[in-house]
Amino acid sequence: EPRSENCPVEEVNWYEMVAYANALSRSEGLPACYDLTDCVGQFGGGCPGNGTYCRATADIYQCAVAFAGLDCPGYRLPTEAEWERAARSGTETETYTAIDRAAWYGGNADGMPHPVAEKEATADGAFDLLGNVKELTNDIWATDYGGIANPSEAVLDPLGPVGIGYNVAGKGSSFGASAQSVRAGIRESLWPDLRANSIGFRLVRTITP
C-alpha cells in the first residue's frame, strides 16, 4: 500500500542510518561522525520483492564502523540515554501522555506506519518518539551495561563499540506493538544489518557553546 511522503523512513538498517548521517553532515559542511570502511552490499536497497523484513542477504549494506565520539558536531544517532530523556520529556511515567494521544501502536495503527506529527508532541516539541517505528540508537545492546562499563560504578550515558554485536534498538516500539510495549523505557535488541518496515531512526547533533 502506498505510503504518504510524510511517513517515517523505514526498511533501512543501522549501517545505512549512520551513512546517511555522514552524508547529511558533509552536505552542511560538518565533520562526519562515523568512519565507514570495507562497505559491501547495496545502500538503501530495502527488502526483496514485497518483503518488509530482511537481513543477511547478499545485497544487505554493512560496513566496519568507528565512531568519532559524542563531541563530534556532525549528525549522529542518539545514545539510548539521550533518546530516553527526550521521550520522557521531564516525566517519570511510562508515556508522557495517554498512549492513544501519543502514539501509533497495535491498538490504533491498522498494521502500518503513519505520517509523522499526527499525534501529541512531548513537552519539548518532539513527535512520534513512542510508537509508529522503532528507532535505533548509537549504543550496542547489553542487558545490564556490564559489557560497556564497570557495573560497580555509576556511569552517565554509557557507550560501547558501535557496529559490533547487537545494537540497542526498538526504542519506543512500533505500529504493531501492544500497549504494554509502547513506553519510554522499552529496550529491544536487533541486528544492525536488519531492515524492517517497523524500524526507523532520527538524528541528533551535539551543540557546543
Tab-separated table of C-alpha atoms in Angstrom:
chain	number	residue	atom	x	y	z
A	1	GLU	CA	0.000	0.000	0.000
A	2	PRO	CA	1.449	3.445	-0.958
A	3	ARG	CA	2.797	5.471	1.940
A	4	SER	CA	2.492	9.210	2.414
A	5	GLU	CA	5.718	11.113	1.799
A	6	ASN	CA	5.381	12.299	5.403
A	7	CYS	CA	5.691	8.784	6.797
A	8	PRO	CA	8.936	7.917	8.610
A	9	VAL	CA	11.730	6.309	6.603
A	10	GLU	CA	11.832	2.556	7.273
A	11	GLU	CA	13.421	-0.616	5.861
A	12	VAL	CA	16.879	0.870	6.363
A	13	ASN	CA	19.451	-0.782	8.600
A	14	TRP	CA	21.827	0.664	11.172
A	15	TYR	CA	24.720	0.961	8.713
A	16	GLU	CA	22.547	2.890	6.262
A	17	MET	CA	21.443	5.199	9.055
A	18	VAL	CA	24.989	6.176	10.022
A	19	ALA	CA	25.997	6.503	6.355
A	20	TYR	CA	23.077	8.899	5.863
A	21	ALA	CA	24.138	10.821	8.980
A	22	ASN	CA	27.603	11.255	7.437
A	23	ALA	CA	26.144	12.407	4.109
A	24	LEU	CA	23.922	14.963	5.837
A	25	SER	CA	26.857	16.241	7.883
A	26	ARG	CA	29.027	16.697	4.795
A	27	SER	CA	26.187	18.428	2.913
A	28	GLU	CA	26.122	21.067	5.667
A	29	GLY	CA	29.896	21.410	5.960
A	30	LEU	CA	30.094	19.481	9.233
A	31	PRO	CA	32.502	16.709	10.198
A	32	ALA	CA	31.277	13.151	9.672
A	33	CYS	CA	30.823	11.348	12.991
A	34	TYR	CA	31.395	7.834	11.622
A	35	ASP	CA	34.306	6.325	9.724
A	36	LEU	CA	32.891	3.644	7.407
A	37	THR	CA	35.285	1.191	5.768
A	38	ASP	CA	35.022	-2.115	3.891
A	39	CYS	CA	31.407	-1.437	2.957
A	40	VAL	CA	29.589	-4.125	0.989
A	41	GLY	CA	26.069	-4.552	-0.359
A	42	GLN	CA	23.536	-2.146	-1.825
A	43	PHE	CA	22.871	1.076	0.042
A	44	GLY	CA	19.155	1.758	0.501
A	45	GLY	CA	18.029	-1.422	-1.202
A	46	GLY	CA	15.088	-2.183	1.062
A	47	CYS	CA	13.853	-5.782	1.150
A	48	PRO	CA	13.458	-8.006	-1.927
A	49	GLY	CA	10.085	-8.080	-3.650
A	50	ASN	CA	7.293	-7.018	-1.345
A	51	GLY	CA	9.201	-8.043	1.770
A	52	THR	CA	9.139	-5.928	4.880
A	53	TYR	CA	11.782	-7.776	6.949
A	54	CYS	CA	15.195	-8.937	5.728
A	55	ARG	CA	18.814	-9.386	6.772
A	56	ALA	CA	21.949	-11.353	5.860
A	57	THR	CA	21.180	-11.348	2.130
A	58	ALA	CA	23.889	-10.774	-0.448
A	59	ASP	CA	22.917	-7.157	-1.081
A	60	ILE	CA	22.459	-6.063	2.549
A	61	TYR	CA	24.578	-2.971	3.156
A	62	GLN	CA	27.081	-3.149	6.013
A	63	CYS	CA	30.463	-1.691	6.933
A	64	ALA	CA	33.159	-1.623	9.570
A	65	VAL	CA	32.340	1.428	11.701
A	66	ALA	CA	34.335	3.664	14.025
A	67	PHE	CA	32.554	6.421	15.955
A	68	ALA	CA	34.178	9.825	16.477
A	69	GLY	CA	32.539	10.302	19.882
A	70	LEU	CA	29.839	12.440	21.408
A	71	ASP	CA	31.853	15.620	20.912
A	72	CYS	CA	31.505	15.281	17.136
A	73	PRO	CA	29.469	18.292	15.907
A	74	GLY	CA	28.043	16.427	12.907
A	75	TYR	CA	24.874	14.353	12.729
A	76	ARG	CA	24.691	11.010	14.510
A	77	LEU	CA	22.261	8.578	16.081
A	78	PRO	CA	21.303	9.393	19.680
A	79	THR	CA	22.587	7.304	22.535
A	80	GLU	CA	19.974	5.272	24.352
A	81	ALA	CA	20.148	7.631	27.336
A	82	GLU	CA	19.688	10.689	25.109
A	83	TRP	CA	16.745	9.091	23.354
A	84	GLU	CA	15.023	8.104	26.580
A	85	ARG	CA	15.494	11.522	28.139
A	86	ALA	CA	13.837	13.080	25.092
A	87	ALA	CA	10.980	10.557	25.172
A	88	ARG	CA	10.301	11.133	28.868
A	89	SER	CA	10.382	14.916	28.400
A	90	GLY	CA	10.636	15.571	32.124
A	91	THR	CA	8.092	12.935	33.145
A	92	GLU	CA	8.630	9.758	35.161
A	93	THR	CA	5.680	7.838	33.729
A	94	GLU	CA	5.725	5.138	31.051
A	95	THR	CA	4.326	7.554	28.461
A	96	TYR	CA	4.340	11.336	28.576
A	97	THR	CA	0.595	11.409	27.891
A	98	ALA	CA	-2.190	8.876	27.276
A	99	ILE	CA	-0.964	6.280	24.783
A	100	ASP	CA	-3.650	6.907	22.166
A	101	ARG	CA	-2.782	10.606	22.201
A	102	ALA	CA	0.964	9.949	21.964
A	103	ALA	CA	1.491	7.006	19.638
A	104	TRP	CA	0.525	4.842	16.693
A	105	TYR	CA	0.605	1.261	18.010
A	106	GLY	CA	-1.207	-2.044	17.640
A	107	GLY	CA	-4.411	-0.648	19.097
A	108	ASN	CA	-4.918	2.128	16.552
A	109	ALA	CA	-2.433	1.925	13.639
A	110	ASP	CA	-4.113	-0.711	11.428
A	111	GLY	CA	-0.802	-2.526	10.980
A	112	MET	CA	1.132	0.171	9.154
A	113	PRO	CA	3.297	3.262	9.723
A	114	HIS	CA	1.522	6.621	9.717
A	115	PRO	CA	2.582	10.143	8.734
A	116	VAL	CA	4.608	11.879	11.406
A	117	ALA	CA	3.355	14.620	13.727
A	118	GLU	CA	-0.263	13.450	13.799
A	119	LYS	CA	-0.093	12.601	17.499
A	120	GLU	CA	0.554	14.816	20.525
A	121	ALA	CA	4.116	16.104	20.908
A	122	THR	CA	6.237	15.873	24.025
A	123	ALA	CA	6.613	18.948	26.218
A	124	ASP	CA	9.824	19.640	24.283
A	125	GLY	CA	8.030	19.514	20.935
A	126	ALA	CA	9.151	16.093	19.633
A	127	PHE	CA	6.691	13.844	17.789
A	128	ASP	CA	6.464	10.062	17.424
A	129	LEU	CA	9.133	9.077	19.904
A	130	LEU	CA	6.645	6.450	21.040
A	131	GLY	CA	5.112	4.059	18.530
A	132	ASN	CA	4.990	4.342	14.718
A	133	VAL	CA	8.505	2.931	14.067
A	134	LYS	CA	11.186	1.717	16.450
A	135	GLU	CA	14.224	3.982	16.490
A	136	LEU	CA	17.758	2.600	16.581
A	137	THR	CA	20.364	4.227	18.796
A	138	ASN	CA	24.125	4.570	18.698
A	139	ASP	CA	24.733	2.055	21.519
A	140	ILE	CA	25.332	-1.666	21.447
A	141	TRP	CA	22.914	-3.959	23.229
A	142	ALA	CA	23.843	-5.017	26.748
A	143	THR	CA	21.373	-6.498	29.218
A	144	ASP	CA	22.799	-4.606	32.186
A	145	TYR	CA	25.557	-2.465	30.642
A	146	GLY	CA	28.040	-4.903	32.169
A	147	GLY	CA	29.753	-5.253	28.827
A	148	ILE	CA	30.028	-1.486	28.460
A	149	ALA	CA	31.057	-0.171	31.858
A	150	ASN	CA	32.093	-1.330	35.283
A	151	PRO	CA	28.733	-2.264	36.864
A	152	SER	CA	30.032	-1.248	40.299
A	153	GLU	CA	30.477	2.351	39.173
A	154	ALA	CA	27.807	4.892	38.300
A	155	VAL	CA	28.102	5.807	34.628
A	156	LEU	CA	26.355	8.654	32.862
A	157	ASP	CA	25.251	7.800	29.322
A	158	PRO	CA	27.421	4.662	28.910
A	159	LEU	CA	28.727	3.911	25.412
A	160	GLY	CA	30.009	0.763	23.817
A	161	PRO	CA	31.709	-0.023	20.493
A	162	VAL	CA	29.461	0.639	17.518
A	163	GLY	CA	28.574	-1.777	14.757
A	164	ILE	CA	29.503	-4.837	16.810
A	165	GLY	CA	27.044	-7.451	18.045
A	166	TYR	CA	23.518	-6.289	18.779
A	167	ASN	CA	22.679	-2.629	18.741
A	168	VAL	CA	20.185	-1.188	21.166
A	169	ALA	CA	17.060	-0.818	19.064
A	170	GLY	CA	13.317	-0.667	19.285
A	171	LYS	CA	13.234	2.389	21.496
A	172	GLY	CA	9.617	3.459	21.733
A	173	SER	CA	8.327	0.351	19.918
A	174	SER	CA	6.232	0.456	16.737
A	175	PHE	CA	2.881	0.463	14.963
A	176	GLY	CA	2.335	-3.251	15.601
A	177	ALA	CA	3.227	-3.324	19.282
A	178	SER	CA	0.998	-3.907	22.267
A	179	ALA	CA	0.168	-1.012	24.557
A	180	GLN	CA	2.417	-2.541	27.239
A	181	SER	CA	5.430	-2.258	24.913
A	182	VAL	CA	4.951	1.371	23.916
A	183	ARG	CA	6.823	3.182	26.666
A	184	ALA	CA	9.929	5.267	27.117
A	185	GLY	CA	11.877	2.558	28.932
A	186	ILE	CA	11.370	-0.252	26.404
A	187	ARG	CA	14.624	-1.795	25.127
A	188	GLU	CA	14.842	-4.212	22.220
A	189	SER	CA	17.864	-5.858	20.651
A	190	LEU	CA	18.072	-6.089	16.861
A	191	TRP	CA	20.782	-6.999	14.376
A	192	PRO	CA	22.489	-3.940	12.850
A	193	ASP	CA	22.044	-5.358	9.325
A	194	LEU	CA	18.269	-5.816	9.731
A	195	ARG	CA	15.818	-3.909	7.545
A	196	ALA	CA	12.150	-3.882	8.525
A	197	ASN	CA	9.108	-1.690	7.980
A	198	SER	CA	8.820	-1.300	11.754
A	199	ILE	CA	12.341	0.174	12.128
A	200	GLY	CA	13.349	3.780	11.514
A	201	PHE	CA	15.577	6.453	13.031
A	202	ARG	CA	16.089	10.084	13.913
A	203	LEU	CA	19.348	12.003	14.050
A	204	VAL	CA	20.803	14.333	16.666
A	205	ARG	CA	23.731	16.740	16.947
A	206	THR	CA	25.908	17.774	19.841
A	207	ILE	CA	25.780	21.559	20.094
A	208	THR	CA	28.812	23.142	21.730
A	209	PRO	CA	28.967	26.734	23.038
